[in-house]
mmCIF file of C-alpha atoms in Angstrom:
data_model
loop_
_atom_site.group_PDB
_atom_site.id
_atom_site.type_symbol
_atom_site.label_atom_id
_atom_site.label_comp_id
_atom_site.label_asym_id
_atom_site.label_seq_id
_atom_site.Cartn_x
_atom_site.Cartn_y
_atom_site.Cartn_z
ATOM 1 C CA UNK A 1 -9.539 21.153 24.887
ATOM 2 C CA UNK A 2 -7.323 19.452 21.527
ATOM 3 C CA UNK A 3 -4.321 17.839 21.446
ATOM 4 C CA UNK A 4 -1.280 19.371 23.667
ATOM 5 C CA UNK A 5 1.536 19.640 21.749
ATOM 6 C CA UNK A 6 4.157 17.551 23.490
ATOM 7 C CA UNK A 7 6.348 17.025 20.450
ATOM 8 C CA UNK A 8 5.027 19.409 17.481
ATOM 9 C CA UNK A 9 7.040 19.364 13.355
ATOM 10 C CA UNK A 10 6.360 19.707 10.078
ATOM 11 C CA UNK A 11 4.470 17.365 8.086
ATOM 12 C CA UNK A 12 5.195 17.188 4.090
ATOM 13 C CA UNK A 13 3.204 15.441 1.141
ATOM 14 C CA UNK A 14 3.886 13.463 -0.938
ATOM 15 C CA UNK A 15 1.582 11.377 -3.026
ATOM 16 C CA UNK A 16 -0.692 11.977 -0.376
ATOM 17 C CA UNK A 17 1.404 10.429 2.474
ATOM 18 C CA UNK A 18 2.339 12.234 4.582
ATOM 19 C CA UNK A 19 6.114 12.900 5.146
ATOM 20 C CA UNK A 20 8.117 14.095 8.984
ATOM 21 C CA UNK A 21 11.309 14.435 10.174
ATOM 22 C CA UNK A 22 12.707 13.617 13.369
ATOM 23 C CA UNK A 23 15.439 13.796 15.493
ATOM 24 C CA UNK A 24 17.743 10.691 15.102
ATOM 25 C CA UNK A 25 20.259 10.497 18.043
ATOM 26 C CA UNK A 26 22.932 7.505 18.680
ATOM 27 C CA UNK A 27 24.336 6.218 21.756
ATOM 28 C CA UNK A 28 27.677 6.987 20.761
ATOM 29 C CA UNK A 29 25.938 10.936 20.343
ATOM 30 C CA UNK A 30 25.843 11.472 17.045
ATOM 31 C CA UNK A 31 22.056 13.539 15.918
ATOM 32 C CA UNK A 32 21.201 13.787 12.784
ATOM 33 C CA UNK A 33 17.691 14.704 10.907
ATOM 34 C CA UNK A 34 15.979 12.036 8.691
ATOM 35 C CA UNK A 35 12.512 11.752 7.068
ATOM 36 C CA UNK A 36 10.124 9.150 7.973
ATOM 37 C CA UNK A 37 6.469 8.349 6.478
ATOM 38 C CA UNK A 38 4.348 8.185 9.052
ATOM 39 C CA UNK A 39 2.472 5.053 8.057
ATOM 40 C CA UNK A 40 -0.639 4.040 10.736
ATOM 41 C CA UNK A 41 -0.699 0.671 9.091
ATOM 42 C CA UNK A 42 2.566 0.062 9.343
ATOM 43 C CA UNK A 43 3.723 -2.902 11.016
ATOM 44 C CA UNK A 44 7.426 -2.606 11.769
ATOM 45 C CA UNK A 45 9.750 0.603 12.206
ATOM 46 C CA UNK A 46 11.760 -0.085 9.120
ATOM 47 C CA UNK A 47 15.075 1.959 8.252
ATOM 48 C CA UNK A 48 17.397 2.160 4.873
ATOM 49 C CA UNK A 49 20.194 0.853 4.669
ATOM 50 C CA UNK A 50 21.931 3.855 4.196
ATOM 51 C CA UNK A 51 20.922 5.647 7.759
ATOM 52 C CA UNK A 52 21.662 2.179 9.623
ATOM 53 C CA UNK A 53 25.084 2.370 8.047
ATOM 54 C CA UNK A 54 25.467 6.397 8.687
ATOM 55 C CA UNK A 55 24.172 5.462 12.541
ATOM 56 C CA UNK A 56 26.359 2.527 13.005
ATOM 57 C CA UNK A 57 23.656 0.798 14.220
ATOM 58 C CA UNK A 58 24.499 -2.835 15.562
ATOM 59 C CA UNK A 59 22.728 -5.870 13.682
ATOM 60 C CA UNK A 60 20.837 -8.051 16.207
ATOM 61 C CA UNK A 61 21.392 -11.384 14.348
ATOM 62 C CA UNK A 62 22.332 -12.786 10.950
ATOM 63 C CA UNK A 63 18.839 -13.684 9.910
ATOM 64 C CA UNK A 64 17.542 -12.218 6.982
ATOM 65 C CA UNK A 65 13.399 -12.142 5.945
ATOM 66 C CA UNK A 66 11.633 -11.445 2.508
ATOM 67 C CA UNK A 67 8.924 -9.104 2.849
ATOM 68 C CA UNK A 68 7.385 -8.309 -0.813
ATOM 69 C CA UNK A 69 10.602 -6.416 -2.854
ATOM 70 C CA UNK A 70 13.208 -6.171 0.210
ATOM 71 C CA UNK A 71 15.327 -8.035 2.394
ATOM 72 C CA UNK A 72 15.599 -6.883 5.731
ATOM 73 C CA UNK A 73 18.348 -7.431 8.555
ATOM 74 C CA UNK A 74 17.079 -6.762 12.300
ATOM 75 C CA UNK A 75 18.799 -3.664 14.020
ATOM 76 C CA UNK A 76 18.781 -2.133 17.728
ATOM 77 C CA UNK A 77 16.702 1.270 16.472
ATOM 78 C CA UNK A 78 18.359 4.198 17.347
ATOM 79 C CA UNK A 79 16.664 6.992 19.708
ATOM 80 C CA UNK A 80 13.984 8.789 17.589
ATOM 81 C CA UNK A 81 12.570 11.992 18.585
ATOM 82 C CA UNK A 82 9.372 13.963 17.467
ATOM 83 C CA UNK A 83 10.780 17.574 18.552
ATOM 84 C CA UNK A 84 11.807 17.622 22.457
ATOM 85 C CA UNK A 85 9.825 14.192 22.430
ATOM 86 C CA UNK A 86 11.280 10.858 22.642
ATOM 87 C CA UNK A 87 9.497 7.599 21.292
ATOM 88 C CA UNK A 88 9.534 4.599 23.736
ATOM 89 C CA UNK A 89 11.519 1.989 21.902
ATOM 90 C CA UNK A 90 12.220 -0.364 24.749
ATOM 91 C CA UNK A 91 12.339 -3.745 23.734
ATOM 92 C CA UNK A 92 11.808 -2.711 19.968
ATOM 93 C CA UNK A 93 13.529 -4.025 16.600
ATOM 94 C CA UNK A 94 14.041 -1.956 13.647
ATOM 95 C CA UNK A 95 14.011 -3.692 10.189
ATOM 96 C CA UNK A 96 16.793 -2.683 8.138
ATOM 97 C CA UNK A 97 15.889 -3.213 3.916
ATOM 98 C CA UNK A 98 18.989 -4.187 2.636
ATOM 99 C CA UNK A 99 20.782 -2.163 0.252
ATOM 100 C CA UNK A 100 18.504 1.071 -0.223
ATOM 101 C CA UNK A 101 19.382 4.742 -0.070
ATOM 102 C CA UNK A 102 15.465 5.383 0.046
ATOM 103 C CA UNK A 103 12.321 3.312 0.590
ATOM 104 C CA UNK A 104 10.272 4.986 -2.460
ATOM 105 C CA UNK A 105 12.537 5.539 -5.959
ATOM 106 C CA UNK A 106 13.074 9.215 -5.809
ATOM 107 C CA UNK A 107 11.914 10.323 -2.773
ATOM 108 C CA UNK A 108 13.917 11.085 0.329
ATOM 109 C CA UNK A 109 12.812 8.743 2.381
ATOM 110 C CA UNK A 110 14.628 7.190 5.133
ATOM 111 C CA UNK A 111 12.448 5.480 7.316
ATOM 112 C CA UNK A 112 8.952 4.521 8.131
ATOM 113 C CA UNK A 113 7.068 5.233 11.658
ATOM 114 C CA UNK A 114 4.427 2.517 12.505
ATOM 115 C CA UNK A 115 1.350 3.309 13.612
ATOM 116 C CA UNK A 116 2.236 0.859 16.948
ATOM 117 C CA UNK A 117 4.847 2.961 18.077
ATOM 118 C CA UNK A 118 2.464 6.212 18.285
ATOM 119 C CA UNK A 119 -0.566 4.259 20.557
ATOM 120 C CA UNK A 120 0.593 5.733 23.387
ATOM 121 C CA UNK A 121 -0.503 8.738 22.437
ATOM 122 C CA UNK A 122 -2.705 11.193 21.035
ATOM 123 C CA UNK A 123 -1.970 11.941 17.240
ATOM 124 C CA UNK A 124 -2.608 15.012 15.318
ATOM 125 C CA UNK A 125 -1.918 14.652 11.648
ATOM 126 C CA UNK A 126 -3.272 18.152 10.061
ATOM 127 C CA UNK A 127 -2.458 17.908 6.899
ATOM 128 C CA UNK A 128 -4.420 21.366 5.679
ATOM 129 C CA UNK A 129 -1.588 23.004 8.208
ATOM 130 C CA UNK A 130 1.114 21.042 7.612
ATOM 131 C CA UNK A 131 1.858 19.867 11.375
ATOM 132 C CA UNK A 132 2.128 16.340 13.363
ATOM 133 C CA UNK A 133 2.134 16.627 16.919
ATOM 134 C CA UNK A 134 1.726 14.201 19.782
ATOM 135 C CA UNK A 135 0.587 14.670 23.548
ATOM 136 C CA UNK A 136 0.633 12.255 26.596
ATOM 137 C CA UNK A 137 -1.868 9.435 25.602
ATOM 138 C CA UNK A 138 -4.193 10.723 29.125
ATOM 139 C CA UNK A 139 -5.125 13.637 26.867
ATOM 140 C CA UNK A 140 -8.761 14.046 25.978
ATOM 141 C CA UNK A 141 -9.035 15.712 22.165
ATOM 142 C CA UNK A 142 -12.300 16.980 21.122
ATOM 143 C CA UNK A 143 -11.829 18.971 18.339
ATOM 144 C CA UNK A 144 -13.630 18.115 14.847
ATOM 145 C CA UNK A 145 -16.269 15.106 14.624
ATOM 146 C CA UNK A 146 -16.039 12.191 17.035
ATOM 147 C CA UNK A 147 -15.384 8.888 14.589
ATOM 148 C CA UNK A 148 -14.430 5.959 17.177
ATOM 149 C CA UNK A 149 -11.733 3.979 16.125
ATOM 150 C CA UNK A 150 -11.330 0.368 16.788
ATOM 151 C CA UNK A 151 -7.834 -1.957 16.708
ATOM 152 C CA UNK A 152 -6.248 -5.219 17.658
ATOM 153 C CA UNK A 153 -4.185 -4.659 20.768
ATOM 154 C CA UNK A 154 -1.324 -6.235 19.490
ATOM 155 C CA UNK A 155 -0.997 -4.067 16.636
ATOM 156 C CA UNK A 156 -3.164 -0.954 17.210
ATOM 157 C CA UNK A 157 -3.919 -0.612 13.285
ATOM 158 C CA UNK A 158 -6.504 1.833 13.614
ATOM 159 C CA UNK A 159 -9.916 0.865 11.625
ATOM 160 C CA UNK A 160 -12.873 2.908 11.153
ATOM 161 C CA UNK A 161 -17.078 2.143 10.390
ATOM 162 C CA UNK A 162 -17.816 3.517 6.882
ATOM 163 C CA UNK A 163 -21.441 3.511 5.378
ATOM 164 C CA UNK A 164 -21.501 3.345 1.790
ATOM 165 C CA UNK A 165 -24.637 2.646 -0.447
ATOM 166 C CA UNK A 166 -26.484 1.890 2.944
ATOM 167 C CA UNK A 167 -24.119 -0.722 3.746
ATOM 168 C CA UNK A 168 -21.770 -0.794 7.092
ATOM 169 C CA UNK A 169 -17.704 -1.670 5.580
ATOM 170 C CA UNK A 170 -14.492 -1.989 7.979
ATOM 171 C CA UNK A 171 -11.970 0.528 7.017
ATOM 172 C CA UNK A 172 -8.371 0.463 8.014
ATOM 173 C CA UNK A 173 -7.309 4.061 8.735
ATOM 174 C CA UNK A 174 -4.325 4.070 6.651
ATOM 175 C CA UNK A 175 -2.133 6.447 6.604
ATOM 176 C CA UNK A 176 0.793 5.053 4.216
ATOM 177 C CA UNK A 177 -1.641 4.619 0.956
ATOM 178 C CA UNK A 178 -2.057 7.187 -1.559
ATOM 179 C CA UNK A 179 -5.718 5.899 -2.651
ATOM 180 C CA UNK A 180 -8.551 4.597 -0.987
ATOM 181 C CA UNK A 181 -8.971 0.793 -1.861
ATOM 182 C CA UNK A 182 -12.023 -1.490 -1.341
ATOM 183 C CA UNK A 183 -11.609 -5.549 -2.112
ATOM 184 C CA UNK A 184 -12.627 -6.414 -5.242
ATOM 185 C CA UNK A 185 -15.589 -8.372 -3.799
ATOM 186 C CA UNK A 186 -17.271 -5.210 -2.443
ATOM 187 C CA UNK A 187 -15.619 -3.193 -5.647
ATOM 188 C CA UNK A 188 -17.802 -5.865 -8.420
ATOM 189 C CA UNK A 189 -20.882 -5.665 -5.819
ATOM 190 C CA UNK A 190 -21.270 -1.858 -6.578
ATOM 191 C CA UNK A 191 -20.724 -2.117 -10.313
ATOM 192 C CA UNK A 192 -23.639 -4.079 -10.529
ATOM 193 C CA UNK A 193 -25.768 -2.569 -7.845
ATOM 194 C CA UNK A 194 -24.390 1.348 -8.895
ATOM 195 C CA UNK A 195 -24.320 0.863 -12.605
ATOM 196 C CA UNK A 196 -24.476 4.866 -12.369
ATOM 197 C CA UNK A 197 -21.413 5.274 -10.361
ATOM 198 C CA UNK A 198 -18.323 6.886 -12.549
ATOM 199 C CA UNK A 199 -15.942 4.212 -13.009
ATOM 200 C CA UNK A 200 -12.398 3.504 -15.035
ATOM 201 C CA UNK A 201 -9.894 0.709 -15.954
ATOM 202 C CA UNK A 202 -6.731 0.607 -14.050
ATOM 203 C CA UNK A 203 -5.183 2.509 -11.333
ATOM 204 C CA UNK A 204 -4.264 6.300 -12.342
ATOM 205 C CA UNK A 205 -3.272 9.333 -10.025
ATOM 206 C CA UNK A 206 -3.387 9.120 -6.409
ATOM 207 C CA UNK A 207 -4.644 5.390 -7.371
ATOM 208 C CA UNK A 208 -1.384 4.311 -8.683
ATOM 209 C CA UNK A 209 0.891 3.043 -5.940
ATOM 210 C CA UNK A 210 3.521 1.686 -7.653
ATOM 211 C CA UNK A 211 2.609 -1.537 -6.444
ATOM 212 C CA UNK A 212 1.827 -4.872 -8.848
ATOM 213 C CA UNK A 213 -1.501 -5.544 -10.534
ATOM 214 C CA UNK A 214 -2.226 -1.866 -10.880
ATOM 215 C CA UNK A 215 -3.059 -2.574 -14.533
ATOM 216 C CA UNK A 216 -5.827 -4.867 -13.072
ATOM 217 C CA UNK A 217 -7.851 -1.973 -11.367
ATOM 218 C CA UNK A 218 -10.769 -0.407 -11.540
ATOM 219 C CA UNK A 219 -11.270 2.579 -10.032
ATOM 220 C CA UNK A 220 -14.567 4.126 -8.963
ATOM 221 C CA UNK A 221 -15.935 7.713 -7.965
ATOM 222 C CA UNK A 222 -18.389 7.361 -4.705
ATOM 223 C CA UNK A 223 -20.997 9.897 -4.359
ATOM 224 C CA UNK A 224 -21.456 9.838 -0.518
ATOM 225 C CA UNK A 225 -19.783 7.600 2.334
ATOM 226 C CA UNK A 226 -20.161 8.414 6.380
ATOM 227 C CA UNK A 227 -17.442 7.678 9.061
ATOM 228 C CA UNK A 228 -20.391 8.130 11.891
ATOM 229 C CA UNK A 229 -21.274 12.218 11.632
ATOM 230 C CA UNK A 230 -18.428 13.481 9.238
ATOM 231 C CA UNK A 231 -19.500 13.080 5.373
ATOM 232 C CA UNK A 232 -17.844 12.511 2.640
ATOM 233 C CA UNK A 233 -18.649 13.470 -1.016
ATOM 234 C CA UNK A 234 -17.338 12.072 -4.195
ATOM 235 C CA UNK A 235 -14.887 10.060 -3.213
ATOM 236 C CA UNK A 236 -12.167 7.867 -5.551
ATOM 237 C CA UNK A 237 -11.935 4.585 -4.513
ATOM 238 C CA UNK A 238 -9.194 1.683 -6.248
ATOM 239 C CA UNK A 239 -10.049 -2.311 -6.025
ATOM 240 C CA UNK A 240 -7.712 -4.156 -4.131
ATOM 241 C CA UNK A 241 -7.725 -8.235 -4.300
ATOM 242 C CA UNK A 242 -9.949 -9.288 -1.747
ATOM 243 C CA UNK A 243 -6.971 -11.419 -0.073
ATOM 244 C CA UNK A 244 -5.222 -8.260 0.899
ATOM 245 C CA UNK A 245 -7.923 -6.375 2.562
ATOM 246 C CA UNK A 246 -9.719 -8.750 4.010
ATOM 247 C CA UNK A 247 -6.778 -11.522 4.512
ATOM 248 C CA UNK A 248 -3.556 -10.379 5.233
ATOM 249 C CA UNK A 249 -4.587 -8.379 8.159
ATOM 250 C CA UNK A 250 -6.952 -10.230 9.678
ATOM 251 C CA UNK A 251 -4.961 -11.520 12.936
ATOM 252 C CA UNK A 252 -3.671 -7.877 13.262
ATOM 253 C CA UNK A 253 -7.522 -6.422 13.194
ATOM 254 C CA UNK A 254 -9.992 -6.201 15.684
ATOM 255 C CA UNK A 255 -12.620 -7.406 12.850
ATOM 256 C CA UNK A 256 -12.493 -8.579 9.303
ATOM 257 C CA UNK A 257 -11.546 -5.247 7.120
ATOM 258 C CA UNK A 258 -12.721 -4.677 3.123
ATOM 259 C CA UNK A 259 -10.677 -2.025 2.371
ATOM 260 C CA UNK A 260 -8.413 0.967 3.725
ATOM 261 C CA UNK A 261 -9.308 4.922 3.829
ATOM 262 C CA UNK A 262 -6.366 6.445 2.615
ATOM 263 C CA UNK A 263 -4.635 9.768 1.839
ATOM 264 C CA UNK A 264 -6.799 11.174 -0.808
ATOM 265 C CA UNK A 265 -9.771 11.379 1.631
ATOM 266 C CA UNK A 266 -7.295 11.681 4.674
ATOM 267 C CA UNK A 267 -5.350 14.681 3.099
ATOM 268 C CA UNK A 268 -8.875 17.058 3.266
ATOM 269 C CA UNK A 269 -8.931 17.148 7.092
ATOM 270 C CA UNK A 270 -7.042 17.917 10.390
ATOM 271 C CA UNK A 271 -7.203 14.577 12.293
ATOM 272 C CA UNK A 272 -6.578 13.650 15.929
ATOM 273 C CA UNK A 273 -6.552 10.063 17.024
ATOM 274 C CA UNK A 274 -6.984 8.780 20.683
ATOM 275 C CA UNK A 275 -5.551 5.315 20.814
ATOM 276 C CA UNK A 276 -6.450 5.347 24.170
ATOM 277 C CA UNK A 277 -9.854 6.068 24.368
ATOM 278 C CA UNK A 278 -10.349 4.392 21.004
ATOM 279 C CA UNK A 279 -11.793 7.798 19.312
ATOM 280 C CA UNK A 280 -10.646 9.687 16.435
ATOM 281 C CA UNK A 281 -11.593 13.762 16.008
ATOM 282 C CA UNK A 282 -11.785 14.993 11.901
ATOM 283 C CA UNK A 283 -12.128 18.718 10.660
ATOM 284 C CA UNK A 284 -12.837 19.619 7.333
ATOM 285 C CA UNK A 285 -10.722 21.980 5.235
ATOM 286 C CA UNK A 286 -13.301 23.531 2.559
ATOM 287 C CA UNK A 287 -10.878 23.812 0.128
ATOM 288 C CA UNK A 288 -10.294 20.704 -0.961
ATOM 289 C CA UNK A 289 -10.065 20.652 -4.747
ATOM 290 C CA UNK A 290 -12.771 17.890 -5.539
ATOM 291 C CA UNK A 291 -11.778 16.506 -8.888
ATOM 292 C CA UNK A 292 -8.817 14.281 -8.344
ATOM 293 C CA UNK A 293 -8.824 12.573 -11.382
ATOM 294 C CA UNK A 294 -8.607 15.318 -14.104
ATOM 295 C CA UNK A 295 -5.455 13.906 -15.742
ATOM 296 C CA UNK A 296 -3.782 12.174 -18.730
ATOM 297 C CA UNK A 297 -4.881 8.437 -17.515
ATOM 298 C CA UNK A 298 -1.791 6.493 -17.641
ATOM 299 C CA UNK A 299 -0.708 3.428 -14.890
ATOM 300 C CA UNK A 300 2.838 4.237 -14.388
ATOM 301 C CA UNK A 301 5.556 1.323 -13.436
ATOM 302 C CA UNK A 302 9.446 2.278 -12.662
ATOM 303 C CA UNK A 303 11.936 0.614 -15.083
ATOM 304 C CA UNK A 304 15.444 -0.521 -13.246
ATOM 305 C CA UNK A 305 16.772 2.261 -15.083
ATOM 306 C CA UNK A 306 14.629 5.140 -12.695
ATOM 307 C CA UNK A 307 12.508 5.619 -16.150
ATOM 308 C CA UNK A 308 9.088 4.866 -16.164
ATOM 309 C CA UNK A 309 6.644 2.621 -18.384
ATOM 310 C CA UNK A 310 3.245 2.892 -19.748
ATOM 311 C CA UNK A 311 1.531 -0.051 -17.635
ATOM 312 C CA UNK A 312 -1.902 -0.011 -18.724
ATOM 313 C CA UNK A 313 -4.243 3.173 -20.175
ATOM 314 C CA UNK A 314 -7.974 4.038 -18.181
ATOM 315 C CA UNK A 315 -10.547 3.581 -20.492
ATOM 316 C CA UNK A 316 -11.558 7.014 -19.018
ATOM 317 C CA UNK A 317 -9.490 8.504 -21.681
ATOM 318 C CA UNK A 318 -10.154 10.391 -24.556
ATOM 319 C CA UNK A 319 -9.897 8.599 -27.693
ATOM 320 C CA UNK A 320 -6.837 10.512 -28.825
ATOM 321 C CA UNK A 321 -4.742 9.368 -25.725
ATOM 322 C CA UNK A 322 -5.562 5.856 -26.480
ATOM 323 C CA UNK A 323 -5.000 5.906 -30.334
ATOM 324 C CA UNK A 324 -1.023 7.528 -29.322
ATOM 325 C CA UNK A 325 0.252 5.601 -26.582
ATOM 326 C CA UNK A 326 0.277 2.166 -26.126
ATOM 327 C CA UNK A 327 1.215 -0.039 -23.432
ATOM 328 C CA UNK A 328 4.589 -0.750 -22.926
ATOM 329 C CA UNK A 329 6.006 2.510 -23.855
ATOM 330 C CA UNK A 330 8.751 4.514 -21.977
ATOM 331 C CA UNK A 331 7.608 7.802 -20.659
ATOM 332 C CA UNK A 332 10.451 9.932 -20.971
ATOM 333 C CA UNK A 333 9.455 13.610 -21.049
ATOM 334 C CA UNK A 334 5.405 15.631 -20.296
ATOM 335 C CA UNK A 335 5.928 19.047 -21.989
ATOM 336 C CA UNK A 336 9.619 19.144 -21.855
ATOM 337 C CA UNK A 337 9.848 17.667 -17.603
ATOM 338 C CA UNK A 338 12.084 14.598 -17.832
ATOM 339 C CA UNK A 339 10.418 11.504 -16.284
ATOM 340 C CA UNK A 340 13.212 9.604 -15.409
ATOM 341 C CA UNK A 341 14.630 9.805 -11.684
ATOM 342 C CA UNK A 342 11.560 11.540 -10.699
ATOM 343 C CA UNK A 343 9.239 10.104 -7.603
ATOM 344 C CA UNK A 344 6.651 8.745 -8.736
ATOM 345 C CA UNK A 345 4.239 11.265 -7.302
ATOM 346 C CA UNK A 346 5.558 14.134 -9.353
ATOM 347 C CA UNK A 347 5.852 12.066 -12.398
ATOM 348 C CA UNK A 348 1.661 10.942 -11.506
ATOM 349 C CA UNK A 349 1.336 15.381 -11.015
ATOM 350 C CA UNK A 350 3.238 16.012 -14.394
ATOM 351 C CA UNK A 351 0.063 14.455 -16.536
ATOM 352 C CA UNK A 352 -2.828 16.475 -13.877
ATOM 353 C CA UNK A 353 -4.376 19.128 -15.807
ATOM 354 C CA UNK A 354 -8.470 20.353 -16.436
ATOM 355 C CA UNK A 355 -10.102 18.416 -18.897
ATOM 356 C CA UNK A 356 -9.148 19.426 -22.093
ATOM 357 C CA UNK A 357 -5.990 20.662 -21.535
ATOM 358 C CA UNK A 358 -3.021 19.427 -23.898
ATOM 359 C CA UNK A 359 0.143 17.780 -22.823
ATOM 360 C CA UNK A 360 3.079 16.657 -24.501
ATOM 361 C CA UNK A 361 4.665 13.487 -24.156
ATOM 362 C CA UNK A 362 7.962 12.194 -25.533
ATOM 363 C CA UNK A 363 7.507 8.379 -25.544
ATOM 364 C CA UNK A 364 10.291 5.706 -26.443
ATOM 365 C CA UNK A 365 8.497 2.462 -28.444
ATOM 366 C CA UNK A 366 10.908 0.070 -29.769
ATOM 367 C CA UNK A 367 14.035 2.157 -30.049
ATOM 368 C CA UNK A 368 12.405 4.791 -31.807
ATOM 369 C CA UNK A 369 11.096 8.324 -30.342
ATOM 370 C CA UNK A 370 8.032 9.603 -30.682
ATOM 371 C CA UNK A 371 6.465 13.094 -29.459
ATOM 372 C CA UNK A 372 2.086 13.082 -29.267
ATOM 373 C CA UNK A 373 0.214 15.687 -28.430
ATOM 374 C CA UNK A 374 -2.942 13.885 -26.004
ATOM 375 C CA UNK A 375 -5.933 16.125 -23.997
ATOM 376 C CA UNK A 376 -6.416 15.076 -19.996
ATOM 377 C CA UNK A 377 -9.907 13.885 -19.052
ATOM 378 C CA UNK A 378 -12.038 13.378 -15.806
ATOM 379 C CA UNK A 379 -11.115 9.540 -15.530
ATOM 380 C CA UNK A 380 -13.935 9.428 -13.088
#
């Protein structure tokens, strides 16, 4: 038997997150559609500023938190539905960020679902078919390998028992991150250990987040990792500071975490999770392109402006990429596509290519423009 589809849409990616819309319906009656990311390590059902505004939605209290680049205002949520079904939001506060049209530069993106708010059901994120769907959380799925799943009961962030190099790692099963990440503990552990292990300065691709100390990064390829009977093969992993995976979460975990398995391994299956009976079901889709890095290696960081910057260069390049651009630059145009007011996952997809391939790229170094001509390479 798999999931029954109690409340079955369309899910979109982007970056490798994956993207829904729901139903948003007021009190007062008004519906309207708006596009959540469906984030399982999400800790709060955050809205923009713009949809509270366009839902009248009624402030709960004057206080106003910091949480990394946003300030947020608490607001009563409004009723959210995942096609004919409704999410329980009793006693539940949205966050509001304060003055934001979207909650990624570029992207229409209104909202963010927690992974809390879906834990009394089953999931189904299929992301080779395009479709999230939940069923009454007494539903039993069994399709694809059994991977148990483990989580704090306060916030039901899902985590999952990965064996890499012969060595047993907590992985939070996230959802809301482009990349894989391990802490850089485990990350420096395997350069020595796994000298032969592909590996690259800085955080390129699906790696770069758009999040700081990207230019810090070092990104590995992993030959073979395990999530109990399911395998996975040549996988790109990003360092993290160890304080983020294995800190920040660690009241909201079940046990101590190193890292998070994230959309570029996430994106290759059709996955069911059972909050309730604490077991997760993954199938394969074949066709999963395995060379993710095959690019232009560039860290990208957003200007104020909606342009982008040149935040570090992989050492994974090819010498003529590093000899042209230099850190610091503006990234205006790849082969004629303006950069500027783009998300940043098509501006990442504008410098993809096999290795070899030339792109264009119309760069902006103090005042002056310049146009180089620079080959993409397998970073790692």
């Amino acid at each position: 038997m798999t999931v029954q589809q109690h409340g079955c849409i369309s899910l979109y990616l982007s970056h490798d997150r994956p993207f829904v819309e729901l139903e948003v319906r007021t009190d007062c009656g008004y519906i309207r559609k708006a596009r959540f990311l469906v984030d399982t390590a999400g800790g709060a059902l955050i809205l923009t500023e713009a949809l509270a505004r366009d839902l009248e939605l009624v402030f709960e209290d004057e206080a106003v938190s910091c949480l990394g680049k946003h300030i947020f205002r608490r607001v009563r949520p409004p009723r959210l539905l995942v096609g004919p079904c409704e999410l329980e939001l009793a006693q539940i506060s949205a966050l509001m960020a304060v003055g934001t049209s979207s909650l990624f530069p570029g992207e229409d993106l209104n909202g963010i679902l927690p992974g809390f708010l879906l834990s009394r059901y089953c999931v189904l994120l299929d992301y080779t078919m395009g479709t999230f769907s939940l069923s009454p959380g007494s539903a039993m799925a069994t399709r694809g390998e059994p991977v148990p799943i483990s989580f704090h009961p306060n916030s039901y962030f899902p985590c999952v028992e990965a064996t890499i190099g012969g060595e047993q790692y907590s992985l939070l099963l996230d959802t809301g991150a482009s990349c894989t990440m391990l802490s850089d503990g485990v990350m420096g552990k395997w350069v020595r250990q796994f000298p032969a292990w592909p590996r690259a300065s800085c955080a390129v691709g699906a790696a770069n987040m758009g999040v700081p100390g990207e230019e810090h990064a070092t990104m590995m390829r992993v030959p073979l990792m395990t999530l109990g009977s399911v395998l996975l093969k040549n996988i790109t992993v990003v360092s993290h500071p160890g304080s983020t995976c294995e800190e920040a979460h660690l009241k909201h975990m079940s046990a101590p975490m190193m890292g998070a398995l994230a959309g570029n391994v996430l994106r290759q299956f059709r996955i069911e999770i059972d909050y309730m009976h604490a077991m997760s079901y993954w199938e394969w889709n074949d066709d999963a392109y395995p060379y993710d890095m095959d690019m232009v290696g560039l860290t990208l960081a957003l200007n104020a402006d909606s342009s982008y910057r040149i935040a570090a260069i992989s050492d994974g390049n090819y010498a003529c990429v590093r000899r042209s651009v230099r850190v610091g630059d503006r990234l205006l145009q790849v082969n004629g596509l303006k950069m500027t007011g783009l998300p940043l996952s098509m501006a990442v997809d504008a410098l993809r290519g096999s290795p070899g391939q030339r792109h264009t790229l119309l760069l902006e170094r103090e005042g002056e423009l310049r146009s180089v001509s620079v080959a993409t390479g397998r970073i790692v």
